[in-house]
Short mmCIF file of C-alpha atoms in Angstrom, two decimals:
data_model
loop_
_atom_site.label_atom_id
_atom_site.label_comp_id
_atom_site.label_asym_id
_atom_site.label_seq_id
_atom_site.Cartn_x
_atom_site.Cartn_y
_atom_site.Cartn_z
CA MET A 1 39.05 -31.21 2.21
CA HIS A 2 36.58 -33.86 1.19
CA GLU A 3 37.05 -36.97 3.45
CA TRP A 4 35.26 -39.87 1.67
CA GLY A 5 36.30 -42.51 4.13
CA ARG A 6 37.30 -44.84 1.23
CA PRO A 7 39.30 -44.74 -1.88
CA VAL A 8 37.84 -42.70 -4.79
CA GLY A 9 39.08 -42.43 -8.31
CA ASP A 10 38.63 -43.47 -11.96
CA ALA A 11 40.63 -45.09 -14.89
CA ASN A 12 43.36 -42.56 -14.47
CA GLY A 13 44.20 -43.31 -10.70
CA VAL A 14 42.90 -43.24 -7.21
CA TYR A 15 43.09 -41.30 -4.01
CA ALA A 16 43.94 -44.17 -1.81
CA ASP A 17 43.14 -42.39 1.44
CA GLY A 18 40.00 -40.86 0.03
CA ASN A 19 41.12 -37.20 0.99
CA VAL A 20 40.40 -34.93 -1.85
CA PRO A 21 41.37 -31.31 -1.66
CA VAL A 22 38.65 -28.80 -2.19
CA PRO A 23 39.72 -25.22 -2.74
CA ILE A 24 37.43 -22.32 -1.61
CA ILE A 25 37.30 -18.73 -2.63
CA MET A 26 35.51 -16.25 -0.53
CA VAL A 27 34.84 -12.78 -1.85
CA ASP A 28 33.86 -9.96 0.56
CA THR A 29 31.92 -6.72 -0.37
CA ASP A 30 32.14 -3.22 1.44
CA GLU A 31 28.65 -3.84 2.62
CA GLY A 32 29.39 -7.04 4.69
CA ILE A 33 28.22 -9.68 2.25
CA THR A 34 30.50 -12.54 1.57
CA GLY A 35 30.09 -14.85 -1.52
CA VAL A 36 31.44 -18.49 -1.72
CA GLY A 37 32.86 -20.25 -4.77
CA LEU A 38 34.45 -23.57 -4.89
CA GLY A 39 37.39 -23.90 -7.11
CA PRO A 40 41.12 -23.42 -7.93
CA HIS A 41 43.22 -20.37 -7.14
CA ALA A 42 45.37 -20.16 -10.32
CA HIS A 43 46.44 -16.46 -11.00
CA LEU A 44 43.79 -15.38 -8.46
CA ASP A 45 45.38 -11.95 -7.99
CA THR A 46 45.61 -11.28 -11.72
CA ILE A 47 41.82 -12.22 -12.30
CA PHE A 48 40.56 -10.65 -9.30
CA ALA A 49 41.91 -7.46 -10.55
CA ALA A 50 39.15 -7.45 -13.23
CA ILE A 51 36.36 -7.30 -10.60
CA GLU A 52 37.96 -5.51 -7.58
CA GLY A 53 36.02 -2.48 -6.66
CA GLU A 54 33.18 -3.28 -9.16
CA ASP A 55 29.47 -3.83 -8.33
CA PRO A 56 29.01 -7.55 -7.87
CA ARG A 57 25.53 -7.39 -9.11
CA GLY A 58 26.81 -6.85 -12.60
CA VAL A 59 28.09 -10.47 -12.50
CA THR A 60 27.51 -11.48 -16.12
CA ALA A 61 29.57 -8.44 -17.52
CA LEU A 62 32.21 -9.05 -14.76
CA TYR A 63 32.59 -12.70 -15.88
CA ASP A 64 33.49 -11.29 -19.45
CA ARG A 65 35.98 -8.84 -17.83
CA MET A 66 37.57 -11.90 -16.10
CA LEU A 67 37.96 -13.89 -19.59
CA ARG A 68 39.56 -10.71 -20.99
CA GLN A 69 42.03 -10.44 -18.12
CA THR A 70 43.55 -13.81 -19.33
CA PHE A 71 43.47 -12.80 -23.05
CA LYS A 72 47.13 -13.56 -23.80
CA ALA A 73 47.79 -16.78 -21.89
CA GLY A 74 44.26 -18.05 -22.33
CA HIS A 75 41.54 -19.30 -19.89
CA ALA A 76 41.76 -22.98 -20.10
CA GLY A 77 42.35 -25.43 -17.22
CA ALA A 78 42.81 -24.16 -13.56
CA VAL A 79 42.53 -20.47 -14.78
CA PHE A 80 39.04 -21.18 -15.97
CA GLY A 81 38.26 -22.79 -12.65
CA THR A 82 39.41 -19.54 -10.81
CA ILE A 83 37.13 -17.51 -13.10
CA GLY A 84 34.30 -19.95 -12.31
CA ALA A 85 34.87 -19.91 -8.66
CA LEU A 86 34.80 -15.99 -8.65
CA ASP A 87 31.81 -15.97 -10.91
CA THR A 88 29.92 -18.30 -8.55
CA ALA A 89 30.82 -16.17 -5.38
CA LEU A 90 29.48 -13.13 -7.35
CA TRP A 91 26.15 -14.75 -8.00
CA ASP A 92 25.98 -15.71 -4.29
CA ILE A 93 26.41 -12.10 -3.38
CA LYS A 94 23.93 -10.92 -5.86
CA ALA A 95 21.17 -13.30 -4.52
CA GLN A 96 22.19 -12.43 -0.83
CA ALA A 97 21.91 -8.74 -1.54
CA ALA A 98 18.34 -9.58 -3.16
CA GLY A 99 17.42 -11.51 -0.13
CA GLU A 100 16.63 -14.63 -2.38
CA PRO A 101 17.77 -18.13 -2.82
CA LEU A 102 19.83 -18.09 -6.12
CA TRP A 103 17.56 -20.71 -7.78
CA ARG A 104 14.63 -18.11 -7.30
CA LEU A 105 16.67 -15.17 -8.52
CA LEU A 106 17.64 -16.97 -11.77
CA GLY A 107 14.04 -17.68 -12.41
CA GLY A 108 13.68 -21.25 -11.27
CA ARG A 109 10.12 -22.51 -10.51
CA ASP A 110 10.84 -25.83 -8.85
CA ARG A 111 13.52 -26.23 -6.11
CA ARG A 112 13.83 -30.10 -6.86
CA VAL A 113 16.64 -31.05 -9.12
CA PRO A 114 16.76 -34.70 -10.27
CA ALA A 115 19.92 -36.59 -9.45
CA TYR A 116 21.89 -39.85 -10.33
CA ALA A 117 24.41 -41.60 -8.09
CA SER A 118 28.17 -41.37 -8.88
CA GLY A 119 30.56 -42.92 -6.48
CA LEU A 120 34.02 -42.45 -8.01
CA ASP A 121 33.94 -46.23 -7.34
CA ILE A 122 36.52 -47.93 -9.39
CA ASP A 123 38.63 -49.27 -6.52
CA LEU A 124 35.76 -50.78 -4.47
CA THR A 125 35.29 -54.40 -4.05
CA ASP A 126 31.92 -56.03 -5.09
CA GLU A 127 30.78 -55.90 -1.55
CA GLU A 128 31.57 -52.29 -1.02
CA LEU A 129 30.08 -51.25 -4.24
CA VAL A 130 26.81 -53.06 -3.43
CA SER A 131 26.82 -51.40 -0.08
CA LEU A 132 27.49 -48.07 -1.48
CA TYR A 133 24.63 -48.04 -4.08
CA GLN A 134 22.11 -49.44 -1.44
CA VAL A 135 22.89 -46.08 0.48
CA TYR A 136 22.11 -44.27 -2.62
CA ALA A 137 18.96 -46.35 -3.41
CA ARG A 138 17.60 -45.61 0.14
CA HIS A 139 17.63 -41.85 -0.93
CA GLY A 140 15.52 -42.64 -3.85
CA LEU A 141 18.17 -42.52 -6.49
CA ARG A 142 17.33 -44.78 -9.54
CA ALA A 143 20.16 -44.09 -11.88
CA ALA A 144 23.85 -44.60 -11.39
CA LYS A 145 27.20 -43.82 -13.19
CA LEU A 146 30.15 -46.18 -12.54
CA LYS A 147 33.77 -45.55 -13.20
CA GLY A 148 35.41 -48.06 -15.57
CA GLY A 149 37.22 -48.39 -18.84
CA LEU A 150 40.15 -50.79 -17.82
CA ASP A 151 38.54 -54.20 -18.10
CA ILE A 152 35.24 -54.51 -19.96
CA ASP A 153 34.36 -57.89 -18.32
CA ARG A 154 34.73 -56.13 -14.89
CA ASP A 155 32.70 -53.24 -16.10
CA ARG A 156 29.82 -55.55 -17.13
CA HIS A 157 29.92 -57.26 -13.79
CA ARG A 158 29.99 -54.30 -11.63
CA LEU A 159 27.22 -52.54 -13.83
CA THR A 160 25.12 -55.58 -13.29
CA LEU A 161 25.45 -55.60 -9.54
CA VAL A 162 24.41 -51.98 -9.35
CA ARG A 163 21.46 -52.54 -11.93
CA ASP A 164 20.34 -55.28 -9.57
CA VAL A 165 20.31 -53.11 -6.51
CA LEU A 166 18.49 -50.23 -8.18
CA THR A 167 15.94 -52.60 -9.73
CA GLU A 168 15.26 -54.18 -6.35
CA ALA A 169 14.93 -50.61 -4.74
CA GLY A 170 12.69 -49.63 -7.55
CA HIS A 171 10.37 -52.65 -7.16
CA GLY A 172 11.39 -54.10 -10.66
CA SER A 173 11.56 -50.67 -12.55
CA ARG A 174 14.42 -50.47 -14.95
CA PRO A 175 17.19 -48.25 -13.62
CA GLY A 176 19.47 -45.78 -15.63
CA LEU A 177 23.03 -47.00 -15.89
CA MET A 178 25.95 -44.82 -17.26
CA LEU A 179 29.68 -45.74 -17.50
CA ASP A 180 32.41 -43.13 -17.36
CA VAL A 181 35.79 -44.14 -18.84
CA ASN A 182 37.52 -40.83 -18.49
CA GLU A 183 39.02 -40.75 -21.96
CA ALA A 184 40.64 -44.21 -21.46
CA TRP A 185 39.84 -45.69 -25.03
CA ALA A 186 40.61 -45.25 -28.57
CA ARG A 187 37.84 -44.80 -31.21
CA LYS A 188 37.00 -48.26 -32.52
CA GLN A 189 38.00 -49.78 -29.05
CA ALA A 190 35.12 -47.64 -27.52
CA VAL A 191 32.64 -48.92 -30.15
CA ARG A 192 33.80 -52.54 -29.42
CA HIS A 193 33.65 -52.31 -25.84
CA VAL A 194 30.24 -50.57 -25.65
CA HIS A 195 28.88 -53.01 -28.00
CA GLU A 196 30.03 -55.75 -25.70
CA LEU A 197 28.30 -54.16 -22.79
CA GLU A 198 24.98 -53.62 -24.72
CA ARG A 199 24.74 -57.29 -25.40
CA THR A 200 23.37 -57.66 -21.86
CA LEU A 201 22.83 -54.08 -20.57
CA ASP A 202 20.79 -51.03 -21.35
CA LEU A 203 23.30 -48.33 -21.15
CA THR A 204 21.89 -44.78 -20.97
CA TRP A 205 25.19 -43.09 -21.77
CA ILE A 206 29.03 -43.72 -22.06
CA GLU A 207 30.99 -40.85 -20.82
CA GLU A 208 34.22 -39.38 -22.30
CA PRO A 209 34.91 -42.67 -24.31
CA VAL A 210 37.63 -40.89 -26.23
CA ARG A 211 39.70 -37.63 -25.70
CA ARG A 212 37.52 -34.68 -24.91
CA TRP A 213 38.43 -32.59 -28.04
CA ASP A 214 38.01 -35.44 -30.54
CA ALA A 215 34.97 -34.28 -32.26
CA GLU A 216 35.33 -36.85 -35.13
CA GLY A 217 36.05 -39.66 -32.91
CA LEU A 218 33.23 -38.89 -30.52
CA ALA A 219 30.88 -38.69 -33.53
CA ILE A 220 32.34 -42.21 -34.80
CA VAL A 221 31.63 -43.63 -31.32
CA GLY A 222 28.04 -42.04 -31.17
CA ARG A 223 27.04 -43.58 -34.63
CA GLY A 224 28.45 -47.16 -33.72
CA ILE A 225 26.51 -47.47 -30.54
CA ARG A 226 23.04 -47.32 -29.15
CA ALA A 227 24.01 -45.47 -25.94
CA SER A 228 24.14 -41.74 -25.84
CA VAL A 229 27.72 -40.14 -25.67
CA ALA A 230 28.18 -37.75 -22.77
CA THR A 231 31.13 -35.27 -22.49
CA GLY A 232 32.13 -31.69 -21.73
CA GLU A 233 33.16 -31.81 -17.98
CA ASN A 234 36.73 -30.79 -19.11
CA LEU A 235 35.75 -28.28 -21.85
CA THR A 236 36.36 -24.65 -21.11
CA GLY A 237 34.56 -21.92 -22.95
CA LEU A 238 31.96 -22.00 -25.59
CA GLU A 239 34.71 -22.04 -28.22
CA GLN A 240 35.55 -25.85 -27.11
CA TYR A 241 31.87 -26.99 -27.37
CA ARG A 242 31.15 -25.58 -30.72
CA PRO A 243 33.12 -28.20 -32.80
CA LEU A 244 31.62 -30.99 -30.95
CA LEU A 245 28.25 -29.82 -31.40
CA ALA A 246 28.86 -29.04 -35.13
CA ALA A 247 29.96 -32.52 -35.62
CA GLY A 248 27.08 -34.12 -33.81
CA ALA A 249 29.54 -35.63 -31.46
CA VAL A 250 27.80 -35.25 -28.06
CA ASP A 251 24.20 -36.37 -27.00
CA ILE A 252 24.40 -35.26 -23.23
CA VAL A 253 26.30 -32.04 -22.81
CA GLN A 254 28.00 -31.74 -19.53
CA THR A 255 29.55 -28.87 -17.56
CA ALA A 256 31.78 -29.11 -14.57
CA ALA A 257 30.56 -27.53 -11.25
CA VAL A 258 33.77 -25.58 -10.90
CA TRP A 259 33.53 -23.78 -14.16
CA GLY A 260 30.94 -21.38 -12.77
CA ILE A 261 27.31 -20.51 -13.37
CA THR A 262 27.59 -18.03 -16.08
CA HIS A 263 29.45 -20.51 -18.18
CA PHE A 264 26.86 -23.23 -17.41
CA LEU A 265 23.95 -20.91 -18.52
CA ARG A 266 25.79 -20.09 -21.78
CA VAL A 267 26.50 -23.82 -22.36
CA SER A 268 22.99 -24.61 -21.67
CA ALA A 269 21.61 -22.13 -24.18
CA LEU A 270 23.94 -23.41 -26.85
CA ALA A 271 22.96 -26.92 -26.16
CA HIS A 272 19.35 -25.81 -26.08
CA ALA A 273 19.73 -24.36 -29.59
CA HIS A 274 20.76 -27.89 -30.80
CA ASP A 275 17.96 -29.62 -28.98
CA LEU A 276 20.39 -31.31 -26.59
CA PRO A 277 20.07 -31.80 -22.76
CA VAL A 278 22.57 -30.63 -20.17
CA SER A 279 23.84 -32.29 -17.12
CA PRO A 280 26.19 -30.87 -14.57
CA ILE A 281 28.94 -32.89 -12.80
CA GLY A 282 30.90 -32.31 -9.81
CA THR A 283 31.50 -33.35 -5.97
CA THR A 284 29.74 -30.39 -4.75
CA PRO A 285 27.56 -28.92 -7.53
CA ILE A 286 25.35 -26.68 -5.49
CA ALA A 287 25.89 -23.57 -7.67
CA LEU A 288 24.93 -25.33 -10.86
CA LEU A 289 21.90 -27.07 -9.11
CA HIS A 290 20.48 -23.50 -8.59
CA ALA A 291 21.21 -22.62 -12.15
CA ALA A 292 19.72 -25.85 -13.34
CA THR A 293 16.38 -24.90 -12.08
CA SER A 294 16.12 -21.97 -14.54
CA VAL A 295 17.21 -23.78 -17.81
CA PRO A 296 14.62 -25.71 -19.94
CA ASN A 297 17.00 -28.41 -20.98
CA HIS A 298 18.45 -29.62 -17.63
CA LEU A 299 18.38 -33.56 -17.69
CA ILE A 300 19.89 -34.79 -14.40
CA SER A 301 22.73 -33.79 -12.01
CA GLU A 302 25.55 -35.87 -10.54
CA LEU A 303 25.34 -36.75 -6.89
CA GLN A 304 28.58 -37.96 -5.61
CA ASP A 305 28.98 -37.95 -1.89
CA LEU A 306 25.96 -37.44 0.31
CA ARG A 307 28.23 -35.52 2.84
CA PRO A 308 29.85 -31.94 1.92
CA PRO A 309 33.39 -31.45 2.45
CA LEU A 310 34.74 -30.67 5.91
CA GLY A 311 33.91 -27.16 6.99
CA VAL A 312 31.34 -26.67 4.42
CA SER A 313 27.48 -26.73 5.10
CA LEU A 314 24.89 -26.81 2.21
CA ASP A 315 21.18 -25.74 2.48
CA LEU A 316 19.96 -28.81 0.60
CA THR A 317 18.68 -32.28 1.05
CA VAL A 318 18.58 -35.36 -1.01
CA GLU A 319 15.12 -36.83 -1.04
CA ASP A 320 13.19 -39.14 -3.63
CA GLY A 321 16.03 -39.22 -5.98
CA ALA A 322 16.61 -35.45 -6.28
CA PHE A 323 18.46 -32.55 -4.71
CA ILE A 324 16.01 -30.42 -2.79
CA LEU A 325 17.33 -26.80 -2.52
CA GLY A 326 16.59 -24.68 0.42
CA ASP A 327 15.49 -20.99 1.10
CA SER A 328 18.60 -19.41 2.31
CA ALA A 329 19.55 -16.37 0.51
CA GLY A 330 22.16 -16.90 -2.17
CA LEU A 331 23.73 -20.41 -2.62
CA GLY A 332 22.96 -21.58 0.75
CA VAL A 333 26.59 -22.27 1.45
CA SER A 334 28.17 -21.76 4.93
CA ILE A 335 31.87 -21.97 5.53
CA ASP A 336 33.37 -22.68 8.95
CA GLU A 337 36.58 -20.96 8.47
CA ASP A 338 38.17 -22.33 11.73
CA ALA A 339 37.43 -25.88 10.61
CA VAL A 340 38.66 -25.39 7.17
CA THR A 341 42.06 -23.62 8.27
CA SER A 342 42.70 -26.30 10.97
CA LEU A 343 42.67 -29.03 8.41
CA ALA A 344 46.12 -30.46 7.58
CA CYS A 345 47.24 -29.54 4.05
CA ARG A 346 47.43 -32.21 1.56
CA PRO A 347 51.19 -33.16 0.89
CA ALA A 348 52.92 -31.81 -1.89
CA ASP A 349 52.89 -34.92 -4.00
CA ALA A 350 49.16 -34.89 -4.05
CA MET A 351 49.25 -34.32 -7.85
CA ALA A 352 51.71 -37.18 -8.25
CA ALA A 353 50.87 -40.27 -10.49
CA GLY A 354 48.27 -42.57 -8.63
CA THR A 355 45.52 -39.81 -8.36
CA PRO A 356 43.01 -39.20 -11.19
CA ASN A 357 44.69 -35.81 -11.89
CA VAL A 358 47.63 -37.49 -13.92
CA ARG A 359 46.85 -39.28 -17.14
CA PRO A 360 48.72 -42.57 -17.37
CA GLU A 361 51.28 -42.82 -19.92
CA HIS A 362 49.53 -45.63 -21.75
CA ALA A 363 45.87 -44.48 -21.51
CA GLY A 364 44.17 -44.90 -24.89
CA ARG A 365 46.77 -47.39 -26.01
CA ARG A 366 46.02 -50.50 -23.87
CA LEU A 367 45.52 -53.69 -25.92
CA LEU A 368 44.67 -55.84 -22.87
CA ALA A 369 42.67 -55.40 -19.68
CA VAL A 370 44.39 -53.85 -16.69
CA ALA A 371 44.77 -56.62 -14.04
CA ASP A 372 44.72 -54.21 -11.00
CA GLN A 373 42.03 -51.48 -11.50
CA GLY A 374 42.82 -49.86 -8.17
CA ALA A 375 46.49 -49.35 -9.16
CA ALA A 376 45.82 -48.52 -12.86
CA SER A 377 48.41 -45.93 -12.99
CA HIS A 378 51.06 -48.28 -11.65
CA HIS A 379 50.28 -51.90 -13.20
CA GLN A 380 49.36 -51.39 -17.01
CA LEU A 381 49.48 -53.99 -19.80
CA THR A 382 50.56 -52.32 -22.98
CA PRO A 383 50.42 -53.35 -26.67
#
């Protein structure tokens, strides 16, 4: 469980209590090494059958075995997250067996990974927003991504507040500003809204302005604005990236932390072949931070909370606007199993409307601004 101590969410909904489930997978070997992966458990027994009894050092080949294990039903969604969590655990085991931190095993030269602040902040008041990003600024972060997409005037106001916080912290230097609308807009609506923001703000990127698979729509948005278009966190498998890259629909190629290391490395190679940068996203992206040190086109990684989930310890620090990876063998993740198992399970209605996990009925079809952003999935103005 990740306890944020405040509401967190996006245009699709909010965890009002700030308590977000964090599934953990632990893989044991016969030599006493345990690897850790953060991600779903969907069809775990079926997928684990592909790697059970295998040598974990053959992790990239085992990744493909897991993909083949889901051949008929497919590997999208939570199933892909399970594959990614197991893949991450195998990489952790491989690096521990070698006695090296994973970033070194993967060929990284520098343990420093540039970061941007991302507070999942759509439900915060102005005062709470400013206070939060002042904390990020004290850790040297000079770029920030806000959640929005429900009220463009409100988005401009909030981006301006954060810009001023980071500008002051940077002694006048211009910060990087990004807006993530989580697929809340239609194509021309996205162009119109970003144009409005760009009248007064220098926007680095707009994230998921339209549906994740809409290659033509993303390309239309990209051609109509100055900001870059970022997407990819919800794409699973190279086959979902290829149409977007072929259409020139994405400028910043993103991958989710829960999709695993092998997937990130392959997406990074594909993006590099198109001269595009990659940017991992996720609450606890430590696995992809290690992998980011070894690819030539890593741009910047998302830093959400400065604290790890309950029961999870990470061998990293945040200094001068970057993650600094440690020297622990493997991922540098330690799990306090007693602390994790003692946590009360989230109620069965955790996936109900009101969380970011359920797309609102009228998303992408709103004519007017949503009056109450914090309750977006309950109070919607529709055409």
